[in-house]
GROMACS .gro file of C-alpha atoms in nm:
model
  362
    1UNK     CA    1  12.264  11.725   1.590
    2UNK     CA    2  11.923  11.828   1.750
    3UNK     CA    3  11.756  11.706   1.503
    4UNK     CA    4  11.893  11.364   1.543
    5UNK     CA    5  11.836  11.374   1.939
    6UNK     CA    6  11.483  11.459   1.868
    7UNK     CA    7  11.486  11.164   1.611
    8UNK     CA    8  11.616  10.922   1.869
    9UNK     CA    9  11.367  11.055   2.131
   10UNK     CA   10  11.062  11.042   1.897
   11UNK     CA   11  11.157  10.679   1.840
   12UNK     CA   12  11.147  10.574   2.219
   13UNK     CA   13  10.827  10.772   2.254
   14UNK     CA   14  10.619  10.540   1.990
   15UNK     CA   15  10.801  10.201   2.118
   16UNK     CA   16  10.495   9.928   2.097
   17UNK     CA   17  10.413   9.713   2.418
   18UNK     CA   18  10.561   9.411   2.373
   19UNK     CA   19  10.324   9.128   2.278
   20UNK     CA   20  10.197   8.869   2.571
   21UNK     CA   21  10.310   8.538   2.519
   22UNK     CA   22  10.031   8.226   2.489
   23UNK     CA   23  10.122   8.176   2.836
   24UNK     CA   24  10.025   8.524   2.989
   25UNK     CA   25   9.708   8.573   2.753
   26UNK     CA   26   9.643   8.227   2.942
   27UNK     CA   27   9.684   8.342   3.285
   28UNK     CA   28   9.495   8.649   3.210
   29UNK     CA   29   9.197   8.487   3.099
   30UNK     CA   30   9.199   8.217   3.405
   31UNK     CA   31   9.197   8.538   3.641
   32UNK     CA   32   8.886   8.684   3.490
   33UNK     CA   33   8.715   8.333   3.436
   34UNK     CA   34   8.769   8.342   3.812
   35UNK     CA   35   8.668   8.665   3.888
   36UNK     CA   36   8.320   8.557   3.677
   37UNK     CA   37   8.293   8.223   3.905
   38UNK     CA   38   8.269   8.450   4.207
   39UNK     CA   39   8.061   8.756   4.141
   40UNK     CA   40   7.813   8.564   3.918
   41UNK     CA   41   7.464   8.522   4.049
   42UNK     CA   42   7.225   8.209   4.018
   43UNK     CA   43   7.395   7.858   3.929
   44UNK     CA   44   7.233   7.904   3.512
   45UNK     CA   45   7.435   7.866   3.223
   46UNK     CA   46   7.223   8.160   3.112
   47UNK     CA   47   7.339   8.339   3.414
   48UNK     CA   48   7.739   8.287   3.336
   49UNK     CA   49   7.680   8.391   2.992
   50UNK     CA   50   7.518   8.685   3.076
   51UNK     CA   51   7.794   8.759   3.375
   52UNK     CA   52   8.117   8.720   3.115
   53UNK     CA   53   8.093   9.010   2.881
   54UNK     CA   54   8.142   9.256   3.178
   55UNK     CA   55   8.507   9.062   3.242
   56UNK     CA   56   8.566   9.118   2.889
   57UNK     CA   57   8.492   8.757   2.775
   58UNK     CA   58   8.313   8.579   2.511
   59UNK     CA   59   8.033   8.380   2.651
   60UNK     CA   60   8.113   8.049   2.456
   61UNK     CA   61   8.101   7.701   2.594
   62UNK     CA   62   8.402   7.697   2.716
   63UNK     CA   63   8.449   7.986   2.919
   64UNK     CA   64   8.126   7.886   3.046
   65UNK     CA   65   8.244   7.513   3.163
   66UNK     CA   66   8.571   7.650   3.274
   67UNK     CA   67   8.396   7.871   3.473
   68UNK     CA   68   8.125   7.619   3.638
   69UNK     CA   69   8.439   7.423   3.689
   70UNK     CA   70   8.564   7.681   3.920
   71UNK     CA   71   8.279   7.737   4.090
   72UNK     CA   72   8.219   7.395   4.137
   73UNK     CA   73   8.608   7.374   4.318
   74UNK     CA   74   8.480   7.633   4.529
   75UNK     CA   75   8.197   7.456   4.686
   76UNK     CA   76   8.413   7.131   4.716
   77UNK     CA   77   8.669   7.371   4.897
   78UNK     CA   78   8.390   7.521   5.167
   79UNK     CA   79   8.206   7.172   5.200
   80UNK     CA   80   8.522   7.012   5.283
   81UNK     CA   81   8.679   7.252   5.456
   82UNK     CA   82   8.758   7.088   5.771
   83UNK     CA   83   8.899   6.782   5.570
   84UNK     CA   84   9.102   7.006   5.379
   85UNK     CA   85   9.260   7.110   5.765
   86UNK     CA   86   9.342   6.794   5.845
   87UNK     CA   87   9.524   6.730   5.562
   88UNK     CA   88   9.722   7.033   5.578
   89UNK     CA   89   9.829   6.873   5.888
   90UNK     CA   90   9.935   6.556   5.833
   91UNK     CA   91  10.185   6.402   5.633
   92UNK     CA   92   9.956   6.146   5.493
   93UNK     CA   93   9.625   6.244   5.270
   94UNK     CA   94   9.284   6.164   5.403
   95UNK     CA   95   8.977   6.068   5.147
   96UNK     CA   96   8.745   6.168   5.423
   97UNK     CA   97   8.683   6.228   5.727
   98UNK     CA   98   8.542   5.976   6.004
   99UNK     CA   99   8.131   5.929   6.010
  100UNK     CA  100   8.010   6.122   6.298
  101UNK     CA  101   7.873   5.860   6.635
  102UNK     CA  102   7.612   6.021   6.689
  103UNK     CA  103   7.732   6.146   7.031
  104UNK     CA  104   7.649   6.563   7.113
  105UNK     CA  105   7.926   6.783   7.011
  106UNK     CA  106   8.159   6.849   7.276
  107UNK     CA  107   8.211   7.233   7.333
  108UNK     CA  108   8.519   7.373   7.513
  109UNK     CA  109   8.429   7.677   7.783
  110UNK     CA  110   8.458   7.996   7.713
  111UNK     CA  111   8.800   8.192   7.698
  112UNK     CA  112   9.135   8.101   7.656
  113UNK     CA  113   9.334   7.786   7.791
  114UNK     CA  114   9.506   7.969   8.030
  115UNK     CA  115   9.187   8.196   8.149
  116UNK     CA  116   9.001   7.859   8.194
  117UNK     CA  117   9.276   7.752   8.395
  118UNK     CA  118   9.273   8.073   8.609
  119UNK     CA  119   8.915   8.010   8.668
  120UNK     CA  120   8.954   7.631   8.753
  121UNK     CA  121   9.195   7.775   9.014
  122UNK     CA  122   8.967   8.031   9.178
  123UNK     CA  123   8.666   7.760   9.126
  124UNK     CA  124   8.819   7.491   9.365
  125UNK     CA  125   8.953   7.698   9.592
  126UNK     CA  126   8.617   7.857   9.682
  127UNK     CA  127   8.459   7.498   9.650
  128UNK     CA  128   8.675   7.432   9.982
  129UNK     CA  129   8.586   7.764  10.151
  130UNK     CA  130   8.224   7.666  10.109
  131UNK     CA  131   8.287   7.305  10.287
  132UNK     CA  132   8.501   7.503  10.587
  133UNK     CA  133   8.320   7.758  10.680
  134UNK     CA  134   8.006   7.907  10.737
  135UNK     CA  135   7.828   8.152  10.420
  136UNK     CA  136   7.507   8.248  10.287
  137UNK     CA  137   7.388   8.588  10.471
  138UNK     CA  138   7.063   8.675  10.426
  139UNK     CA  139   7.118   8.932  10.193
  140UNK     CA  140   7.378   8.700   9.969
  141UNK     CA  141   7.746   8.578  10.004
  142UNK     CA  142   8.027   8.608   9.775
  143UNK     CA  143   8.355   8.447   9.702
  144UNK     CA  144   8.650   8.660   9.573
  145UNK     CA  145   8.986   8.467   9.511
  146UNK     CA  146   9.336   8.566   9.413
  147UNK     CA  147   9.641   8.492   9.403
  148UNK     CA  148   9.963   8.585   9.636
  149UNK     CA  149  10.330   8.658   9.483
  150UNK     CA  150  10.467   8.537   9.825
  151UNK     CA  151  10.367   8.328  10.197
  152UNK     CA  152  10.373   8.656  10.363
  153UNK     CA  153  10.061   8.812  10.147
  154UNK     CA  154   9.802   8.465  10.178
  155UNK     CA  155   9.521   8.550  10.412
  156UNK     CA  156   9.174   8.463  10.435
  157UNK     CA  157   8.923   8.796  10.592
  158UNK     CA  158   8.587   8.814  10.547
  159UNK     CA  159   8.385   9.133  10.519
  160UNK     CA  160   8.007   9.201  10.636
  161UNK     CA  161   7.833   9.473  10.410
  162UNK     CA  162   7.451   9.558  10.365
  163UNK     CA  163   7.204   9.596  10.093
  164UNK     CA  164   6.869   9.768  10.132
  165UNK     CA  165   6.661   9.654   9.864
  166UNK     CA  166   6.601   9.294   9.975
  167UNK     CA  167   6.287   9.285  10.162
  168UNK     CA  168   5.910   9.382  10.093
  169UNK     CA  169   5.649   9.514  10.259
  170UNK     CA  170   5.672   9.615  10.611
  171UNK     CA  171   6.027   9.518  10.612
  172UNK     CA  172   6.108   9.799  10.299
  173UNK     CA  173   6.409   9.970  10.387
  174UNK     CA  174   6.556   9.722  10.626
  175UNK     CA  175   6.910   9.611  10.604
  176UNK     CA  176   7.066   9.291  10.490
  177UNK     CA  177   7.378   9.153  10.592
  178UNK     CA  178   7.578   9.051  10.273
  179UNK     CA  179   7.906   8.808  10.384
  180UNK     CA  180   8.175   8.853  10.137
  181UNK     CA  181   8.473   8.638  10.156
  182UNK     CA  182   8.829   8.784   9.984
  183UNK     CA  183   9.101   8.465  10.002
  184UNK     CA  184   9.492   8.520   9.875
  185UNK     CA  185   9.628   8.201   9.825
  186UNK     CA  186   9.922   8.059   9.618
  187UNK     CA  187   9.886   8.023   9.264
  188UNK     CA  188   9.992   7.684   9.268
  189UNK     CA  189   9.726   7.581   9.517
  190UNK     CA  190   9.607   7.238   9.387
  191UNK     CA  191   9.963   7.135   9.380
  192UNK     CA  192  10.115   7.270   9.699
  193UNK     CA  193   9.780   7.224   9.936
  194UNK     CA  194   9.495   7.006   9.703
  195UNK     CA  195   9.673   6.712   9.571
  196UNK     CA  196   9.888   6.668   9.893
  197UNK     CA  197   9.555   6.610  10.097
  198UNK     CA  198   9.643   6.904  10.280
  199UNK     CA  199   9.333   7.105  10.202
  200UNK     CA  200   9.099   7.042  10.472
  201UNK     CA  201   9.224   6.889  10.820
  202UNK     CA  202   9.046   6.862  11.117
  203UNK     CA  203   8.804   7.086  10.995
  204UNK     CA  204   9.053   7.394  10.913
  205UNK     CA  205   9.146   7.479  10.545
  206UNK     CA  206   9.509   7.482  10.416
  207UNK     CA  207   9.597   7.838  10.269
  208UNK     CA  208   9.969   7.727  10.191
  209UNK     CA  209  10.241   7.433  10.303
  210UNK     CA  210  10.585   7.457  10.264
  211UNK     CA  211  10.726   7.149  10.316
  212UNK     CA  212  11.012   7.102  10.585
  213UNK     CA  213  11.259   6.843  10.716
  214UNK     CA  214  11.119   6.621  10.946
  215UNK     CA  215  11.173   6.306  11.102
  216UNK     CA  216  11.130   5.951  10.921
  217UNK     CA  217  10.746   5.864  10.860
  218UNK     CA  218  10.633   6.221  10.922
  219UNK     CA  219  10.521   6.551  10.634
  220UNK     CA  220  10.616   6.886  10.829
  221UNK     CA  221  10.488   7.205  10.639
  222UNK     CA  222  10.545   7.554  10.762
  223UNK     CA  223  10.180   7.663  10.717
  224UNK     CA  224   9.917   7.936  10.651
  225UNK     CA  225   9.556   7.840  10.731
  226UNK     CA  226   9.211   7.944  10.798
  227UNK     CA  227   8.997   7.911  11.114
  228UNK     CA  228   8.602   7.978  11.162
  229UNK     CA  229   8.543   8.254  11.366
  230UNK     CA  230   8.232   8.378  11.538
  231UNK     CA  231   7.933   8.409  11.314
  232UNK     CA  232   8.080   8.504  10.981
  233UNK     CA  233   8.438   8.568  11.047
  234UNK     CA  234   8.703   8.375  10.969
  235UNK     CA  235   9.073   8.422  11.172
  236UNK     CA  236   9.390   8.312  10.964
  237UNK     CA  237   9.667   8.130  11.134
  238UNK     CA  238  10.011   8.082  11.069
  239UNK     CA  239  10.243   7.816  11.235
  240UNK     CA  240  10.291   7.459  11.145
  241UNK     CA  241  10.098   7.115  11.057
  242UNK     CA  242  10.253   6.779  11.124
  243UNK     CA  243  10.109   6.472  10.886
  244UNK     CA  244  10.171   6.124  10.946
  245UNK     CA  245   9.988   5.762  10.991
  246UNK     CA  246   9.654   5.894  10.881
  247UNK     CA  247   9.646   6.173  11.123
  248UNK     CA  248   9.739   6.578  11.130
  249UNK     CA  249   9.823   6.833  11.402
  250UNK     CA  250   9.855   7.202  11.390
  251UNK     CA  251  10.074   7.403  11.576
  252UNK     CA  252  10.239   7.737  11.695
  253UNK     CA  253  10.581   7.550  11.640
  254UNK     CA  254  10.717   7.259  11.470
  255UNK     CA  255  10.821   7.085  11.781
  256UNK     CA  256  10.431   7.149  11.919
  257UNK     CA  257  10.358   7.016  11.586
  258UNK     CA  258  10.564   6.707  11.557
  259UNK     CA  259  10.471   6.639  11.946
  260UNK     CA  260  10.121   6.628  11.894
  261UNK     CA  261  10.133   6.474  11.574
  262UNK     CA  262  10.288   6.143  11.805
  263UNK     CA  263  10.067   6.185  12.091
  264UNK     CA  264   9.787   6.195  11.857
  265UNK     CA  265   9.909   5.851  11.660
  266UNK     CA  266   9.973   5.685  12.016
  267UNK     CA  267   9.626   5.740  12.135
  268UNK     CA  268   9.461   5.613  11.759
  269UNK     CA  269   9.710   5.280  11.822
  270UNK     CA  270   9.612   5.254  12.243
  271UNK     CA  271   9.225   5.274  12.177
  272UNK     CA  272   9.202   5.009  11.864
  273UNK     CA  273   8.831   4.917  11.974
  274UNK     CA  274   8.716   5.211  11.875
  275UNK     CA  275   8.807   5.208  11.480
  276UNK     CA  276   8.464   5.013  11.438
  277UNK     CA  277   8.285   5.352  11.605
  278UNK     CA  278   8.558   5.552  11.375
  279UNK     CA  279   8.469   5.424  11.038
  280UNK     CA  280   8.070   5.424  11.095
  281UNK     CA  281   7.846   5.627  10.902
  282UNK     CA  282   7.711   5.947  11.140
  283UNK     CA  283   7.346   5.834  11.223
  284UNK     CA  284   7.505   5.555  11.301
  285UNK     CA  285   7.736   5.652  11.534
  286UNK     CA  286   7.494   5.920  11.742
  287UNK     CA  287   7.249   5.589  11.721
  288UNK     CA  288   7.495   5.421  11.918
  289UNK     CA  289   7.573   5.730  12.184
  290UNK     CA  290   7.265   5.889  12.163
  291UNK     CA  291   7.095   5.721  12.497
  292UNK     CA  292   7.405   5.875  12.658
  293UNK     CA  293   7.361   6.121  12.954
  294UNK     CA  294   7.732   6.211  13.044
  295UNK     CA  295   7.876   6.551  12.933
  296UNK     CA  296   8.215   6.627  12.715
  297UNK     CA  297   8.453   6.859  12.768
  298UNK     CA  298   8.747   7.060  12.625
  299UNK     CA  299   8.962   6.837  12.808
  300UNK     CA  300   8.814   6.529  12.641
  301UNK     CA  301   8.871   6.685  12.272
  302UNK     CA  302   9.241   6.780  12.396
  303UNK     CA  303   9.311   6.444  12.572
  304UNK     CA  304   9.169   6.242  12.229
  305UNK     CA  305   9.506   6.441  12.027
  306UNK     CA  306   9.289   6.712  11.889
  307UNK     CA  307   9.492   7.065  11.812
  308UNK     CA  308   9.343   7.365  12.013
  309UNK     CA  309   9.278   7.554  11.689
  310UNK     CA  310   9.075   7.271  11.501
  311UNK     CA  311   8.882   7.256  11.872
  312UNK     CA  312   8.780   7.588  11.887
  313UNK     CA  313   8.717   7.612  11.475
  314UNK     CA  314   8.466   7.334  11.490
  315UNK     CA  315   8.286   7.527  11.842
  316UNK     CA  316   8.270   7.874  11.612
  317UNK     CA  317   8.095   7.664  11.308
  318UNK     CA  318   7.850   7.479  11.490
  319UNK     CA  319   7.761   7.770  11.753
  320UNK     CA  320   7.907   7.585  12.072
  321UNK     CA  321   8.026   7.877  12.329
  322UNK     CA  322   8.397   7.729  12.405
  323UNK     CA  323   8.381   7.908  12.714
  324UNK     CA  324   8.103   7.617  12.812
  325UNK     CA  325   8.387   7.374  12.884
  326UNK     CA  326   8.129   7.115  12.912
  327UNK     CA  327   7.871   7.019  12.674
  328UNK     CA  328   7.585   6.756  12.719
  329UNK     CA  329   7.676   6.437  12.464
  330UNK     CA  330   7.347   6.477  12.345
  331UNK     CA  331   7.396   6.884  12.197
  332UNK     CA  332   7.735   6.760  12.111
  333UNK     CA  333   7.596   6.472  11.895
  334UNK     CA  334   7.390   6.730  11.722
  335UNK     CA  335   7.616   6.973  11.629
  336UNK     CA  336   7.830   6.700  11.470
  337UNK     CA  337   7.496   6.547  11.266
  338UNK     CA  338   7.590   6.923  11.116
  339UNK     CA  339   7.920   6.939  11.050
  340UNK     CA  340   8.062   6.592  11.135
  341UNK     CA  341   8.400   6.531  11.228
  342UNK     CA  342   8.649   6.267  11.294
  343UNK     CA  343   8.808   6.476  11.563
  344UNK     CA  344   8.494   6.499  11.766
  345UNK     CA  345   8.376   6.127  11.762
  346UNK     CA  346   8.722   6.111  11.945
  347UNK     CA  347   8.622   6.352  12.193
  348UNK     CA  348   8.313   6.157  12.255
  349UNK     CA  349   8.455   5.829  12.279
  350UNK     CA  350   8.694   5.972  12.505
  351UNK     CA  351   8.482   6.107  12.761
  352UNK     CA  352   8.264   5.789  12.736
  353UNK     CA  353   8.574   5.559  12.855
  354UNK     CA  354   8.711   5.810  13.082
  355UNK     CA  355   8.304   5.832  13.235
  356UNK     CA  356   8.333   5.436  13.222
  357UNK     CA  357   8.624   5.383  13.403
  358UNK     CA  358   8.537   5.643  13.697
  359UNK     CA  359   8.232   5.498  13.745
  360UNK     CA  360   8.408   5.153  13.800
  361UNK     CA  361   8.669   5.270  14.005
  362UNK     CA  362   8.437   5.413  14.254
   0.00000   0.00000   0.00000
């Protein structure tokens, strides 16, 4: 009986592989053809012939064609491999692709969609901070923006450090101020504050704006925004701003808001001579004030519908002491050749009818 196991066993042992069908031996050879069309060298026949024998082929004619064949596929495939994208993509087969125009190539930034995004953010925020306020220390500025999870955390602080290694000469060693500017605003900036028109008015720049009920023909925002200070500082404020017929007003509450927002309308509607002087270009208007001798006041600024805080912001940027009260027409002029503003041509018309008018009462 162990005899016959060993039979049996012996039998299995010596089984012959089973042959390849036409269709395998087929396959095979394709694969090494292939193999051949990619590690040959030089674009000869005498080259393929020489490269077949080490894939275990013959080098006749026609492994040789089928084999320049393939290689020839493969530089169709890399020279048209963009056209070869586009029709993976669409349902419909393109022949070829469009002629270029001759136009430059149009290249993308940098990064990611959503990190150019980010940066688009950051970008137009500090492109606002620039126009508001005042920058550019002797020993640099800088910009730093993010972005706040909730109203409470926006703010706007800037910091005053120094570098040593700025100046030359006798001045070696001396310190430079460096103003460095660290805003927290919203995310959603350029759609809650930019795209409103909320972002600058009456010289002070929007940090945030909820919007609020108010009544018919008025915007009311519960509001976070950003004041000049002395030199480089800048004070944030938090309160309310009132929007309506062309005009703004900021304040503490939203009835001081809504109330000034009215008073400031009814004085723009009273004094209609004045949009000519309103709508000028600046040279023009100081051309036309200019030979003017009377002084303006903080009065004159609050009396034309201007908020306190856009008063005293537009003092702080253009180096007027508000403790003055009265400034000649002529300094006042000049400051606003610097930074001009719609609320101060106000003030100056004002005290010019107000100067007027005493002078013909008496």
């Amino acid at each position: 009986m162990n005899k016959a196991t060993n039979t049996r066993t012996s039998t299995k042992a010596v089984r012959k592989p089973q042959k390849a069908t036409p269709q395998q031996e087929h396959d095979q050879r394709e694969v090494k053809l292939i193999k051949a069309a990619v590690s040959v060298k030089g674009d000869t026949k005498k080259a393929i012939i020489a490269a077949l024998p080490a894939g275990g082929l013959a080098g006749n004619p026609a492994n040789v064609e089928r084999v320049q064949e393939f290689r020839d596929d493969f530089d169709a495939a890399r020279r048209h491999r963009r056209l070869n994208l586009a029709n993976a993509r669409t349902a419909k087969a393109i022949s070829a692709l469009p002629s270029s125009s001759g136009r430059p190539a149009i290249r993308l930034p940098l990064g990611t969609p959503a990190m150019r995004l980010i940066a688009l953010r950051k970008r137009t925020v500090t492109e606002h901070a620039q126009q508001a306020f005042r920058h550019g220390a002797p020993g640099g500025t800088g910009f730093t923006v993010e972005f706040a999870a909730q109203s409470s955390e926006v703010n706007y602080s800037v910091s005053l450090d120094r570098i040593y290694d700025l100046y030359r000469g006798a001045y070696k060693g001396w310190g430079a101020n460096v103003d460095q500017h660290q805003i927290r605003v919203p995310a959603d900036w350029r759609i809650r504050v930019e795209r409103k028109g909320l972002a600058l008015l009456g010289g002070l720049l929007t940090l945030d704006a909820l919007p609020m009920e108010a009544p018919a023909g008025i915007e009311l925002y519960a509001a976070v925004w950003a004041s000049q200070g002395r030199r480089y500082d800048v004070k944030t404020e938090r309160g309310f701003i009132a929007v309506g017929g062309g005009e703004s007003f900021h304040g503490e509450t939203k009835e001081t808001a809504i109330a000034g927002l009215l008073r400031k309308c009814k004085i723009a509607k009273k004094n209609v001579t004045t949009i000519a002087d309103l709508s000028s270009s600046v040279e023009a208007f100081i051309s036309n004030y200019a030979a003017c001798t009377i002084e303006v006041s903080l009065d004159d600024a609050r009396n034309s519908g201007s908020c306190e805080y856009g008063i005293r912001s537009w003092c702080e940027s253009v180096g007027i002491d508000i403790g003055r009260v009265h400034v000649s027409i002529a300094e006042l002029l000049e400051a606003f050749r610097r930074m001009p503003l719609t609320e101060v041509r106000r003030a100056v018309l004002h005290a010019v009818r107000h100067n007027r008018h005493s002078r013909d009462s008496q």
